[in-house]
Structure formats: structure tokens, C-alpha cells
mmCIF file of C-alpha atoms in Angstrom:
data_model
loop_
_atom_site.group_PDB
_atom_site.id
_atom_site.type_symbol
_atom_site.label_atom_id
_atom_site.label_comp_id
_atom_site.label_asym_id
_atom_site.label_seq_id
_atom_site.Cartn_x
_atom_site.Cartn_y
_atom_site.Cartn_z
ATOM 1 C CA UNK O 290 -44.597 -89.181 84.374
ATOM 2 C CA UNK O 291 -45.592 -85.887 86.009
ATOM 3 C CA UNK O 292 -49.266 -85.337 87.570
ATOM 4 C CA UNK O 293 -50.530 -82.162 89.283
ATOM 5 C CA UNK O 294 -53.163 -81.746 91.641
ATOM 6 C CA UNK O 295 -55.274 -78.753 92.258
ATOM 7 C CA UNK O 296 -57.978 -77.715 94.837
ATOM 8 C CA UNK O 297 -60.653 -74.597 94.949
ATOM 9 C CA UNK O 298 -62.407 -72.943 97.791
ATOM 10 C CA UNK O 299 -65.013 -75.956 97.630
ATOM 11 C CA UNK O 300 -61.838 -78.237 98.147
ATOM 12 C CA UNK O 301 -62.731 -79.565 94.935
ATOM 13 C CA UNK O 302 -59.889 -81.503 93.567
ATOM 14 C CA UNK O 303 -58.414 -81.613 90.038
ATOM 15 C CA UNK O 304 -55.752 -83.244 88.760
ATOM 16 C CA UNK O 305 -53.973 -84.600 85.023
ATOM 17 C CA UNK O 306 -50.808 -86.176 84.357
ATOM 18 C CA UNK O 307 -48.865 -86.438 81.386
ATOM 19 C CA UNK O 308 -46.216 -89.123 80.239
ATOM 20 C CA UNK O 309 -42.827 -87.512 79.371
ATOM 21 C CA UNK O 310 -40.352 -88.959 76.932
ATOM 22 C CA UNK O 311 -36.782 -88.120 78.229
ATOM 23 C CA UNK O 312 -33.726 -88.800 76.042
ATOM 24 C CA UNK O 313 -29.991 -89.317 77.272
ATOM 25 C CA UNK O 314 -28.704 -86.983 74.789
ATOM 26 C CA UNK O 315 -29.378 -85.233 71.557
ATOM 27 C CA UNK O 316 -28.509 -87.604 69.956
ATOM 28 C CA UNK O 317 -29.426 -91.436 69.238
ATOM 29 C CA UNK O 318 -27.840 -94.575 67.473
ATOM 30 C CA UNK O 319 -30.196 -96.663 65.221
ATOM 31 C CA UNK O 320 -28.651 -100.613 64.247
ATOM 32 C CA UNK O 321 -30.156 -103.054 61.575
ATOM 33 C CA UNK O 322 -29.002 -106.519 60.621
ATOM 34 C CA UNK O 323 -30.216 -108.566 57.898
ATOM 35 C CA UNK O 324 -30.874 -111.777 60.353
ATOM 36 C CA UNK O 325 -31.639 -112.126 63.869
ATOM 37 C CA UNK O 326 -29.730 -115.592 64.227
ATOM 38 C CA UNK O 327 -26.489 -116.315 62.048
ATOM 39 C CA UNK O 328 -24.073 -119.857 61.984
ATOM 40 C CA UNK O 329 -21.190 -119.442 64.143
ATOM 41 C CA UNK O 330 -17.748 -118.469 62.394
ATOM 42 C CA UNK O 331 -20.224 -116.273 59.575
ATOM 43 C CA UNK O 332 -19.722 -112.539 59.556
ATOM 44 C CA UNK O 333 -22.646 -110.436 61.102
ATOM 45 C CA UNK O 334 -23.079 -106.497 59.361
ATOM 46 C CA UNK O 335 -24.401 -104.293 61.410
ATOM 47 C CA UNK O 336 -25.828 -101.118 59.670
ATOM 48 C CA UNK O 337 -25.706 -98.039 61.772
ATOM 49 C CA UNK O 338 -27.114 -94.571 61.706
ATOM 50 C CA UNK O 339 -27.000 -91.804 64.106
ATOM 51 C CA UNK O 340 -30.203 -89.552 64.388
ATOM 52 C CA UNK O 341 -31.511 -86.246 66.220
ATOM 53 C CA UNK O 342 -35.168 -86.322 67.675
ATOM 54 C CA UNK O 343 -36.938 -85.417 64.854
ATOM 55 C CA UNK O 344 -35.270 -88.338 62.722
ATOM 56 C CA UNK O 345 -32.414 -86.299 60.480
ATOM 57 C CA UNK O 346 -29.683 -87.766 59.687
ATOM 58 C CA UNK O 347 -26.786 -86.615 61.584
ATOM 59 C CA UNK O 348 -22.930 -87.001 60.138
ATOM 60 C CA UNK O 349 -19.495 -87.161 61.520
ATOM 61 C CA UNK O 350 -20.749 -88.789 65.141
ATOM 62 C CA UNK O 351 -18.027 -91.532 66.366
ATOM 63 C CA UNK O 352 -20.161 -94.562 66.864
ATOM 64 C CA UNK O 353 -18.215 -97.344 69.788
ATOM 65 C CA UNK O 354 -19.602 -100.696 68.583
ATOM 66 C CA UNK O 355 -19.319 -103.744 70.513
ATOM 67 C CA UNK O 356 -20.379 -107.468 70.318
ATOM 68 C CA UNK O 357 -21.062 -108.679 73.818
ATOM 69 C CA UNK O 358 -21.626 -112.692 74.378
ATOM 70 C CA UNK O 359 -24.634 -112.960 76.492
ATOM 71 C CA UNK O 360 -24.456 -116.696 76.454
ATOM 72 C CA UNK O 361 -27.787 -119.210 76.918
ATOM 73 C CA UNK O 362 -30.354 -117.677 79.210
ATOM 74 C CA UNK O 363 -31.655 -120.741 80.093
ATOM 75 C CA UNK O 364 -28.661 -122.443 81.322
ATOM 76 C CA UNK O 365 -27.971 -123.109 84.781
ATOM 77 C CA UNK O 366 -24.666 -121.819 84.405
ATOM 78 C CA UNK O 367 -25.102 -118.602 82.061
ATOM 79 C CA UNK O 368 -21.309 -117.017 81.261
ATOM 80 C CA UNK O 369 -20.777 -113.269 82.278
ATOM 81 C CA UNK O 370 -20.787 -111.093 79.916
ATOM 82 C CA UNK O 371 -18.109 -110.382 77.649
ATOM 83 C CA UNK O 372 -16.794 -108.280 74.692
ATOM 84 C CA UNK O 373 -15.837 -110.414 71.537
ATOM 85 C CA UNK O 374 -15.074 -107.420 69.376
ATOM 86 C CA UNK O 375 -15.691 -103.870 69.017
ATOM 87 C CA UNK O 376 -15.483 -101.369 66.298
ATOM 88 C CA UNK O 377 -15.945 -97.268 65.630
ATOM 89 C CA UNK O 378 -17.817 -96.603 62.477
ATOM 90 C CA UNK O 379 -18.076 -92.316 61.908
ATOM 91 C CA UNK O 380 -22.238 -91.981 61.338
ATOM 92 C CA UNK O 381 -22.879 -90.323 57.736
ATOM 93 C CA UNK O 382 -26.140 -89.583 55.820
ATOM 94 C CA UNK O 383 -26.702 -93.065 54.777
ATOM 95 C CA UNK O 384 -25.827 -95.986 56.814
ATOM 96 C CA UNK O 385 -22.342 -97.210 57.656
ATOM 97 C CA UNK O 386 -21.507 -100.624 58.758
ATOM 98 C CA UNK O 387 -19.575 -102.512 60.972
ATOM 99 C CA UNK O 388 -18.671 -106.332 60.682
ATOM 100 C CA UNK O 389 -17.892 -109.055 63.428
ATOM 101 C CA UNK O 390 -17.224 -112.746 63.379
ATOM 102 C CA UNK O 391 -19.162 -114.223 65.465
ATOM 103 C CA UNK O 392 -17.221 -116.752 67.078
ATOM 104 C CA UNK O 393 -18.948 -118.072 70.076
ATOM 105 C CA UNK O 394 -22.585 -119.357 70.549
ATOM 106 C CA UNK O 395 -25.349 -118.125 72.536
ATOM 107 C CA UNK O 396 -27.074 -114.772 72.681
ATOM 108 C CA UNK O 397 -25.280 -111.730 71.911
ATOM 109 C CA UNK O 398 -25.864 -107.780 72.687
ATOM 110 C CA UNK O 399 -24.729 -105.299 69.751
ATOM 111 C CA UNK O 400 -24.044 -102.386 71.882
ATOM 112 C CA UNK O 401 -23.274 -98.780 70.165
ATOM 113 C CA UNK O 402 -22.472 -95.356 71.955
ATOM 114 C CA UNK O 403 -22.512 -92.327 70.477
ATOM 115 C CA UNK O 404 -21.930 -88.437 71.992
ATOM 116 C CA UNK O 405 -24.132 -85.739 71.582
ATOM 117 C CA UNK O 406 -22.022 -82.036 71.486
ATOM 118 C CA UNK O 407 -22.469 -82.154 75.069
ATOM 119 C CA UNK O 408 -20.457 -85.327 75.631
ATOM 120 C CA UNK O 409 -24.070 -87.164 76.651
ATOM 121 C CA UNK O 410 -24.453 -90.426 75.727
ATOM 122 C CA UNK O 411 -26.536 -92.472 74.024
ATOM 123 C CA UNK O 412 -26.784 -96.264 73.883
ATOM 124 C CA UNK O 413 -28.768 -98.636 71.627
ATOM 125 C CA UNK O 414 -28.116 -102.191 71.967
ATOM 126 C CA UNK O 415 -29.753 -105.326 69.322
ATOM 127 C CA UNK O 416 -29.809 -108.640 70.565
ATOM 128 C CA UNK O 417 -28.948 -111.523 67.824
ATOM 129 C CA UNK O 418 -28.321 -114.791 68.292
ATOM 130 C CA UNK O 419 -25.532 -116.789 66.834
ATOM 131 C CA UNK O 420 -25.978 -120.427 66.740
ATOM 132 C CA UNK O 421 -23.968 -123.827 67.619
ATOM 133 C CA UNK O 422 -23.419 -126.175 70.237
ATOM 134 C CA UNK O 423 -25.418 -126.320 73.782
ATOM 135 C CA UNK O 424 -23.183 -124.577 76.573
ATOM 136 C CA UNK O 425 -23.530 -125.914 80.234
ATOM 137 C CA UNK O 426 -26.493 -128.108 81.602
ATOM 138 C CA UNK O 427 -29.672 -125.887 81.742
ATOM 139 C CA UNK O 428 -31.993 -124.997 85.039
ATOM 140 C CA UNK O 429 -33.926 -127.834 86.251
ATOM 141 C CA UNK O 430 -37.066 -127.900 84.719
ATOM 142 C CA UNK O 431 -36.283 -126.106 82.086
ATOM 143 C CA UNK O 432 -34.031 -129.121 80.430
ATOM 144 C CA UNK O 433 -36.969 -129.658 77.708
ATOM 145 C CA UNK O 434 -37.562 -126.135 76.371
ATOM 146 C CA UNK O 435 -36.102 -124.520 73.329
ATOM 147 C CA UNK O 436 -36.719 -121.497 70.728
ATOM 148 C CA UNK O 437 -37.582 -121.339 67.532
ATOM 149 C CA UNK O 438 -35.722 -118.665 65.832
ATOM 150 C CA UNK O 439 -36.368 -117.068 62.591
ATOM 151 C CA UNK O 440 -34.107 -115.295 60.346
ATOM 152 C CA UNK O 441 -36.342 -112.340 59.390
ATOM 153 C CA UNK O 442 -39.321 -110.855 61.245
ATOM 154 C CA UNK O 443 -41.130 -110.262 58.118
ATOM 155 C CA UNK O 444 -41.573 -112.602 54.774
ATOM 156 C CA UNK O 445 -43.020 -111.882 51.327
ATOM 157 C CA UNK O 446 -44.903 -114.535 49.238
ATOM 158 C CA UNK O 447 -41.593 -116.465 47.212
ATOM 159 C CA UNK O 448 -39.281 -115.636 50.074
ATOM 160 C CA UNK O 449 -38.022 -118.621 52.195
ATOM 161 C CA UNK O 450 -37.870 -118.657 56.051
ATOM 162 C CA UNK O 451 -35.120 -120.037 57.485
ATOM 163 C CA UNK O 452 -35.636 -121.293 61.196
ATOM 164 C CA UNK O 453 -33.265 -122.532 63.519
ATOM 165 C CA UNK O 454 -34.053 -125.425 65.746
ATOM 166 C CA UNK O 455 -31.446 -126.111 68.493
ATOM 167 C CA UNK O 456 -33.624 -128.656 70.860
ATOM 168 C CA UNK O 457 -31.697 -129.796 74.000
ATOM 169 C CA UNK O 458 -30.509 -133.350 72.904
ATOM 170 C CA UNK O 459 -28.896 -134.736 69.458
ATOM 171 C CA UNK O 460 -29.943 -136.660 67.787
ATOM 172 C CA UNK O 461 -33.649 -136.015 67.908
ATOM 173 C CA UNK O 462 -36.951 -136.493 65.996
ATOM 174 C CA UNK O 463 -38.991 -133.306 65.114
ATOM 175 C CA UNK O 464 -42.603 -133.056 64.457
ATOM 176 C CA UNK O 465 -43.111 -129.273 63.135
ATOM 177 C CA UNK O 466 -46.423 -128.028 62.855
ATOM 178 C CA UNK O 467 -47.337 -124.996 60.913
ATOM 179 C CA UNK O 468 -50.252 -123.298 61.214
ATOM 180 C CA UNK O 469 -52.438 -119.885 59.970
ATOM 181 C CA UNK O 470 -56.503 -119.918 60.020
ATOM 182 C CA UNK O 471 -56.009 -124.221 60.460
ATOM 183 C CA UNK O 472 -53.430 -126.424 60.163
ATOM 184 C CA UNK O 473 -51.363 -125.605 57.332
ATOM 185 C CA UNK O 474 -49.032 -128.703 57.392
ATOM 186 C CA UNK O 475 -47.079 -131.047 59.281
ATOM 187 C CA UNK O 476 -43.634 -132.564 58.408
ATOM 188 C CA UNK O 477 -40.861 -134.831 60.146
ATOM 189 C CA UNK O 478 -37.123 -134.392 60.197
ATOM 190 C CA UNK O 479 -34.538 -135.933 62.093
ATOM 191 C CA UNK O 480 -31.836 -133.358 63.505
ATOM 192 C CA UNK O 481 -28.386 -134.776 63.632
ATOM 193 C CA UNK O 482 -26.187 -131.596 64.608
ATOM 194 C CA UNK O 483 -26.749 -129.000 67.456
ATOM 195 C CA UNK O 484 -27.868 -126.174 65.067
ATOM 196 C CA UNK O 485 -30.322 -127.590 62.744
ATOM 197 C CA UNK O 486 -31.611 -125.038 59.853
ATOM 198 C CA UNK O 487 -35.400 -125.735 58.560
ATOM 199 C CA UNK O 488 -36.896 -124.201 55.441
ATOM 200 C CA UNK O 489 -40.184 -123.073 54.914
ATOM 201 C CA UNK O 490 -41.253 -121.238 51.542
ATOM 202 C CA UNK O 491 -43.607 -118.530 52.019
ATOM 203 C CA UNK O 492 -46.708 -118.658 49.587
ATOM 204 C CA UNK O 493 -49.829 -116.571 49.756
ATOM 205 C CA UNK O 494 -51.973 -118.897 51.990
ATOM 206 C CA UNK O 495 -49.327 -117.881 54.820
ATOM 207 C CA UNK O 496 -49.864 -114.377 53.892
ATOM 208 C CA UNK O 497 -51.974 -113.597 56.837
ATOM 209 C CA UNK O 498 -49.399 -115.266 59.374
ATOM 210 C CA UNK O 499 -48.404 -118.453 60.588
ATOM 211 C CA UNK O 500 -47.244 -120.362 64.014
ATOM 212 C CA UNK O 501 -44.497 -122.734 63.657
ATOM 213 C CA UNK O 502 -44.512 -125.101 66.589
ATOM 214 C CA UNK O 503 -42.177 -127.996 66.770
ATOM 215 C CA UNK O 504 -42.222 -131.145 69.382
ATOM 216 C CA UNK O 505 -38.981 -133.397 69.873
ATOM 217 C CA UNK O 506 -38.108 -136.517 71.026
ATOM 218 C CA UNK O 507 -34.630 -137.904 72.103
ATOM 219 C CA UNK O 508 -34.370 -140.401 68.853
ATOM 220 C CA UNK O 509 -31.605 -142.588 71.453
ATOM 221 C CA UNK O 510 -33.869 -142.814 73.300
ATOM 222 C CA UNK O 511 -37.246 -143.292 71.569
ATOM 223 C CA UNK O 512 -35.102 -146.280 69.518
ATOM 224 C CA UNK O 513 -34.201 -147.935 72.958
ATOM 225 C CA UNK O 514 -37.586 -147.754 74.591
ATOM 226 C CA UNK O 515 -39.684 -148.873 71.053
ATOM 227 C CA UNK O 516 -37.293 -152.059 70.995
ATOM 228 C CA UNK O 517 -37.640 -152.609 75.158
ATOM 229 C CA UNK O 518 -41.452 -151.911 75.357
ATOM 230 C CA UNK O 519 -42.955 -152.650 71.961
ATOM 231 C CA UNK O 520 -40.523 -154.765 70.468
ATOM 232 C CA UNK O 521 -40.716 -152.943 66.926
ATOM 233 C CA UNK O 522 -37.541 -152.680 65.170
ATOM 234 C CA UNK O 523 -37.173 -149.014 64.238
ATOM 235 C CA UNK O 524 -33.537 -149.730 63.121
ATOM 236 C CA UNK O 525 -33.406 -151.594 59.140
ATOM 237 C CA UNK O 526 -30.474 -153.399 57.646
ATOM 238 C CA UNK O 527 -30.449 -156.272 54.624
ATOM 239 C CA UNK O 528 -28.840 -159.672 55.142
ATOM 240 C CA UNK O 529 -27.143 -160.864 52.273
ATOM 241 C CA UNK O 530 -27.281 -165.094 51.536
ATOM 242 C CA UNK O 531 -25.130 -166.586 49.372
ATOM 243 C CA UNK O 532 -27.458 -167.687 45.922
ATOM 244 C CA UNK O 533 -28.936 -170.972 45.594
ATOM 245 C CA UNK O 534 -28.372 -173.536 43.476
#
């Protein structure tokens, strides 16, 4: 931001400012992916596209592409940083692509630096995440809290949403609640595995928006406490008797 000030012979003061919008180079990088959250071991395509300020198209830029592991914010533990593969795509008038397999769990950074004709550079990075198992124990206080991902930031009447629940302890109960102008509905899963994928078709009554909200419980230990405190069997089985005669 730059701001001036400016005083007459009353000592009358004026002044204005004016934000300014500085870029590292000529240049810049522009990355797309069809999902924001993909399985671990699936292939992740990044489109890519390299740009001047007023939004051409710009061809025959080497783009450096890297997938960077940025682990689980919220553990208490959180891994360094660290390349899991890289690529150099050559920018064109359409979009080119790169593909990694993601491999590890957690957050990851798509990183991509490209050079102006002045050797500037300029870096864009996307953050996806790639799901699977919980890493090390989380920060204290924090043991209880977990995202909701979705695949898609945007949904069309007939499309399907597919959100990713990864709660802190397996196997749990879910209560989801969804939500627009009221209470939309409410369903109940059980999630047996550490990445847990649940489906929600889009119709026109969520065309407005909707909230997905979604409370667990540790089924272990809901089973356990049921039997200890309330002595209700939450567990079924069938006894078989020989037939009468």
C-alpha cells in the first residue's frame, strides 16, 4: 500500500492511499484438479496453464511441478515437509497436465514454478488432500475434531457429493445432519475403515446450499459403556436348540 500526505499554508493536511497489486514476474501458473480429496494409491491430474496479467494464454513456459506431503495439521507430531514427486509440463494454449500417485496420506501442497523472460519466478501452490489412515497421536485437545471434506466445491441438481469422513477413532457411529433453510435430513452409518466415503445426491431443494455436520461416537466404546451402565444389549446373535419332539 502507498499513502501520501500533503499540507498547505493553513497546515491543512491531505492525504489518500492506494492498494498496489505487485506480481513476482510476468508471468503466473494457474492449477485445477477435478477433486480436492482423492483415495490413497489413485492418480491425481493436475491441469496447468501459464498466463500473463491480462489473462492470455502464454506457450512454451517450463512449468516445475511438485507434490509436497504436508502431513495432518492437527497432529501433535506433523511430518516435515517433503517432495513425493515432481514433474515439468511445457504450458501451451490449452491446458497441459501432470499426474502423481499419491502415495501417502495427509495434506499435500501442488507446487508449480514457472520463469518469466527475465528468469523471475512465479509460484502457485493447491492444497489437496489425499486420504487414509490417522498418522501420529493429535494435540491435546484437539483428539475429538475432524473435517469434512468434499470432493467438489460446487454441485448441480443430479450430481452426487462425495464426502470424506476420517473421525479420530475406528470403528465409530455417525450421526450426519444435513441442512439448507431447516433440517433437510438426518441419517446413521457406522464407519469401519479410516477413510470412510459418504454419498449425498444433490436435488433442487439443496439448490440454495446446504451444511453437512456429522457427530461421532467411539462404537467400542459406546457398546462397553451401554452394557456396563444400562445393561442393554446392543450386540444380537440367535441360539439355535435342537427341535422338540
Amino acid at each position: 500500500r502507498a499513502e501520501a500526505q500533503v499540507q498547505d499554508v493553513t497546515r491543512q493536511v491531505g492525504s489518500a492511499g492506494v492498494d498496489l497489486l505487485v506480481h513476482p514476474a510476468a508471468v503466473n501458473v494457474g492449477l485445477r484438479t477435478a477433486r480436492s480429496w482423492v483415495p490413497r494409491g489413485a492418480p491425481v491430474t493436475i491441469d496447468i496453464v501459464v498466463v500473463d496479467h491480462d489473462g492470455r494464454a502464454v506457450s512454451g513456459r517450463a512449468v516445475d511441478v511438485s507434490l509436497v506431503s504436508r502431513g495432518d495439521p492437527w497432529n501433535a507430531q506433523p511430518e516435515a515437509p517433503a517432495t513425493r514427486a515432481a514433474c515439468r509440463a511445457t504450458s501451451a494454449a490449452e491446458p497441459v497436465s501432470c499426474t502423481f500417485t499419491a502415495d501417502s496420506s495427509g495434506w499435500h501442497a501442488v507446487r508449480a514454478d514457472v520463469r518469466d523472460e527475465a528468469g523471475r519466478v512465479s509460484r502457485t501452490e493447491l492444497m489437496i488432500h489425499v486420504a487414509g489412515p490417522a498418522g501420529p497421536p493429535r494435540v491435546h485437545g484437539e483428539a475429538n475434531r475432524f473435517e469434512l471434506l468434499a470432493d467438489r466445491a460446487e454441485y448441480q441438481p443430479g450430481d452426487t457429493a462425495v464426502i470424506l469422513l476420517q473421525p479420530p477413532f475406528v470403528p465409530a457411529e455417525a450421526h450426519i445432519t444435513v441442512r439448507g433453510a431447516g433440517m433437510l435430513a438426518t441419517h446413521r452409518v457406522r464407519i469401519d475403515r479410516a477413510a470412510y466415503e459418504w454419498r449425498l445426491p444433490i436435488t433442487e431443494a439443496h439448490i440454495s446450499g446446504v451444511s453437512v455436520r456429522s457427530d461421532v461416537v467411539d462404537a467400542a466404546t459406546l457398546a462397553a459403556r451401554l452394557d456396563r451402565e444400562h445393561g442393554v444389549l446392543v450386540r444380537s446373535g440367535l441360539h439355535c436348540a435342537p427341535e422338540a419332539h
